[in-house]
XYZ file of C-alpha atoms in Angstrom:
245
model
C 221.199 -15.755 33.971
C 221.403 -18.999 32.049
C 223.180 -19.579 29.047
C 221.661 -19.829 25.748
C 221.295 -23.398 25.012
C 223.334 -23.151 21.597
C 226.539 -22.001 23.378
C 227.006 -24.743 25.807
C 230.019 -26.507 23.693
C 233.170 -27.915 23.483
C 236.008 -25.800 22.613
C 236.662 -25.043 19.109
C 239.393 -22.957 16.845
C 238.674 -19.596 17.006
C 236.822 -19.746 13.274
C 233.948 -21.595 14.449
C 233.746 -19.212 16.822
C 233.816 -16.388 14.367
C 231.102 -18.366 11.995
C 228.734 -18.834 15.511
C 228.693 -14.926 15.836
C 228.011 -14.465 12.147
C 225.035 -16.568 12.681
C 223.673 -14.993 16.059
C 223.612 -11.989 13.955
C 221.092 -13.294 11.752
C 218.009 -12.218 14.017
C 215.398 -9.449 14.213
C 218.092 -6.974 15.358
C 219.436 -7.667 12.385
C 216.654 -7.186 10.064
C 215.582 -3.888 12.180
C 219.119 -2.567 11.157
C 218.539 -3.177 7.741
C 215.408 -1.422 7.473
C 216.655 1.470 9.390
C 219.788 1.727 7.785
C 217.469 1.282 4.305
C 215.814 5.094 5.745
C 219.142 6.296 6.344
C 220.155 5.130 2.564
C 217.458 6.807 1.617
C 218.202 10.269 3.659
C 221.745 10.269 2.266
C 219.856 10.463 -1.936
C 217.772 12.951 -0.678
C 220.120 15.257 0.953
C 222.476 14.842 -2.410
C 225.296 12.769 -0.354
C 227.819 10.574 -2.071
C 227.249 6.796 -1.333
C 230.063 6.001 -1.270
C 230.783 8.857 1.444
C 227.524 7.143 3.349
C 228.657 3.625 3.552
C 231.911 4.902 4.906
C 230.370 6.731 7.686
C 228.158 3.582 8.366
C 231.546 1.749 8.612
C 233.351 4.079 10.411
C 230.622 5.472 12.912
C 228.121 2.966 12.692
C 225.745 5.010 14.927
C 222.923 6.520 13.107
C 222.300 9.045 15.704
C 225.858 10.390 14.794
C 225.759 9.673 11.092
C 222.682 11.567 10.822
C 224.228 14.798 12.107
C 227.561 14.302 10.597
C 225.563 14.143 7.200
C 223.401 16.694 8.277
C 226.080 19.320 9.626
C 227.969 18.855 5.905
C 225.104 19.166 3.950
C 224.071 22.562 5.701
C 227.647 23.636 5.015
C 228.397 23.643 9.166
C 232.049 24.372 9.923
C 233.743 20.707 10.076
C 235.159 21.226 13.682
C 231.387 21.738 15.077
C 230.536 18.686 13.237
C 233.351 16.688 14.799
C 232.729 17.721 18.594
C 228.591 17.304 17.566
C 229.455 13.997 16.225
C 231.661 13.086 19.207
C 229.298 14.315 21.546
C 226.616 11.702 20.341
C 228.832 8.932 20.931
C 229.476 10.000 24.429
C 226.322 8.132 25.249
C 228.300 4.730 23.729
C 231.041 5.240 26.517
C 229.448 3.478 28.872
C 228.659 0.392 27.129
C 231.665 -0.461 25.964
C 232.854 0.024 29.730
C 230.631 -2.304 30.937
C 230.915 -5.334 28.128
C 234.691 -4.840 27.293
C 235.640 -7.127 29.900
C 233.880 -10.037 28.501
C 235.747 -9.267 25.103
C 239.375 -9.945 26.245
C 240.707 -13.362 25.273
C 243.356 -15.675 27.625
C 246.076 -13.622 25.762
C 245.626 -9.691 25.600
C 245.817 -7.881 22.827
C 244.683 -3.672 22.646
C 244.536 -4.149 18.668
C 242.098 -6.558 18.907
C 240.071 -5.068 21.970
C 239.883 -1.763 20.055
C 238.921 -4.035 17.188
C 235.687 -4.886 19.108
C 235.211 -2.066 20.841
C 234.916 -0.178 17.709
C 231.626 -2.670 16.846
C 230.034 -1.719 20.774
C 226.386 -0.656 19.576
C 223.107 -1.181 20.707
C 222.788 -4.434 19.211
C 226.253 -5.787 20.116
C 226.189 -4.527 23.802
C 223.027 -6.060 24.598
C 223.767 -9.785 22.815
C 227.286 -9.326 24.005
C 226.087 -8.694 27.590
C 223.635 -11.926 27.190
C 226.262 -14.613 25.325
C 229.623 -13.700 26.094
C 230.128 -14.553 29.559
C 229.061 -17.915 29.207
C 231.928 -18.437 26.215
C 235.319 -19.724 27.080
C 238.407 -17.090 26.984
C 239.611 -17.852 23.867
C 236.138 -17.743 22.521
C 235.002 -14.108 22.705
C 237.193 -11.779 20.438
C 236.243 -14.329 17.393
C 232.655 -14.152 18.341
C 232.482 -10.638 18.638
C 234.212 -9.920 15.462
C 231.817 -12.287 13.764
C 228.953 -10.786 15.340
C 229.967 -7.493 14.216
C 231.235 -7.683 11.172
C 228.366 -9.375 10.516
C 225.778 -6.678 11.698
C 227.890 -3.997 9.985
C 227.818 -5.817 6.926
C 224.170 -5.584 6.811
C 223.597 -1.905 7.581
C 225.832 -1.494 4.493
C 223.596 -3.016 2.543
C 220.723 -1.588 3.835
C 222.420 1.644 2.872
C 223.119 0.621 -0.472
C 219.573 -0.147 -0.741
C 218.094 2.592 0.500
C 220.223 4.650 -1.720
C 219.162 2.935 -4.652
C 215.374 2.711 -3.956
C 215.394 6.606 -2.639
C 212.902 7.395 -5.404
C 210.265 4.740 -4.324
C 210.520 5.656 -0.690
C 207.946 8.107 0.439
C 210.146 10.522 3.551
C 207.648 9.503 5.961
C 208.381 5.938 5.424
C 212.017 6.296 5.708
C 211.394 8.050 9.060
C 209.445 5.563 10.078
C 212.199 3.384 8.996
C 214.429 5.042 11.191
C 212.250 5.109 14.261
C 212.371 0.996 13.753
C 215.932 0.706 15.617
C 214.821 2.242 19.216
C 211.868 0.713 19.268
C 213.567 -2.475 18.677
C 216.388 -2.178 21.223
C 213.661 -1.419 23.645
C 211.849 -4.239 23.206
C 215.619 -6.238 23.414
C 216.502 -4.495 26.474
C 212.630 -5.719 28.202
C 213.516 -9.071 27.287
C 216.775 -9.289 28.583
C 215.964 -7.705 32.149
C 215.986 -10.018 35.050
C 216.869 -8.130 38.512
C 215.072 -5.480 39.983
C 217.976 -3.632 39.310
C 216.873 -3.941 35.123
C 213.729 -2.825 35.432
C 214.249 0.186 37.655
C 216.809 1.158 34.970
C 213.913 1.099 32.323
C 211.825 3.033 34.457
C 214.215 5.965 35.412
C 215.464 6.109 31.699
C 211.845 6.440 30.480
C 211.260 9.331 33.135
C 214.601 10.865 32.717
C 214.750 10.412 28.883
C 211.636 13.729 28.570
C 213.731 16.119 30.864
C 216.600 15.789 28.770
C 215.484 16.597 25.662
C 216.026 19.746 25.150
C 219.693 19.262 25.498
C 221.924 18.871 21.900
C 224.668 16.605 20.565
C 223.421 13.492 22.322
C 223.793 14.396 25.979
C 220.224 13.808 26.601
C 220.725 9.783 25.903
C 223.917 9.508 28.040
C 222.402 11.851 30.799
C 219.333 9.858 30.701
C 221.355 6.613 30.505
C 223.903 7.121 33.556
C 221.553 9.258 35.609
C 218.966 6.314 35.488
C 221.026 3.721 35.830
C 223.167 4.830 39.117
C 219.813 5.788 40.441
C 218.555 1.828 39.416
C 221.884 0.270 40.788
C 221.368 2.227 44.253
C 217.780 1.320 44.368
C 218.772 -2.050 43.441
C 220.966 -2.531 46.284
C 218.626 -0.721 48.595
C 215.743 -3.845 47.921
C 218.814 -6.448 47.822
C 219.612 -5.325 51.750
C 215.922 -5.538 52.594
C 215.597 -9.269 51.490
């Protein structure tokens, strides 16, 4: 895969670093996370849940999947221990992303503060840019980049959530659903454009056939079922057409 033109450089102090993943996170991702985190904002007023108590969870969890039933499970009064494993459950599916990208997010010196530090921003958004820019950065490069990136991209769903909270009363709930709905369908779209191998787009495939049989299961096992079962079925096929060649 090529580099993106912009981050073929000389090497600079780890701010300008920082500042060039503030501005890769001004992009559609971006905006898409805004609106959807505007639905959530707008969930939180309607369900009677503190804002500030929102934009904590979107700082802390900063996985709407999980936010949504940790905000669900209080408001329904569930016992907070079922919340927790729910809520840990649906970032099981997260797991594997941050296996597969943490590599590229270790500077020439390492440091586990700052490695959790950008592990803890390992989303959607950030795995797939993360995946596409930081190998092509020098060493001492990639923790600044990621923390701009997402602090960046965190910063905005906190806004969105402020503003979704404050415009609640304007905002039909079938808008703010659709609002919500706005984040997959964007990642999918990301994840199209960034496949290359064979190996990518058998992954699609076998995620969108998997993805229906695994429905029915709760606390976000169907995503990380879906997501490991297809892929190790795409990496074997994968290497099956690679030995044919």
């Amino acid at each position: 895969m090529n580099a993106p033109p912009s981050l073929h450089h000389a090497h600079h102090a780890p701010p300008v670093y920082f500042l060039q993943g503030m501005r890769k996170a001004v992009s559609v991702p971006a905006l898409v996370l805004f609106a959807s985190y505007l639905g959530f904002g707008a969930v939180l007023h309607g369900v009677g849940f503190p804002l500030g108590a929102g934009v904590a969870s979107t700082l802390l969890v900063w996985a709407l999947p999980a936010q949504l039933i940790l905000i669900g499970g209080l408001a329904a009064g569930t016992a907070l221990p079922a919340i927790a494993l729910a809520v840990g459950l649906s970032s099981m599916r997260l797991l594997p992303m941050v296996v597969s990208v943490a590599p590229y997010m270790r500077g020439p010196r390492r440091s586990l503060f700052w490695e959790l530090v950008c592990a803890h921003f390992v989303a959607m958004t950030v795995w797939l840019e993360g995946l596409r820019m930081l190998p092509h950065l020098p060493g001492e490069a990639r923790v600044p980049f990621t923390l701009g990136l997402g602090l960046s991209l965190i910063g905005v769903s906190c806004l969105g959530t402020v503003a979704g909270y404050t415009v609640a009363g304007e905002v039909p709930g079938w808008v703010a659903a659709g609002l919500l709905l706005l984040t997959p369908l964007s990642f999918t779209v990301l994840m199209v454009r960034n496949a290359v191998s064979a190996t990518d787009w058998l992954a699609l495939a076998a995620g969108l056939i998997l993805m229906p049989l695994t429905l029915h299961l709760e606390g976000g096992l169907d995503l990380m079922i879906s997501g490991i079962g297809g892929g190790t079925l795409a990496f074997i096929g994968g290497r099956l057409l690679e030995r044919r060649r």
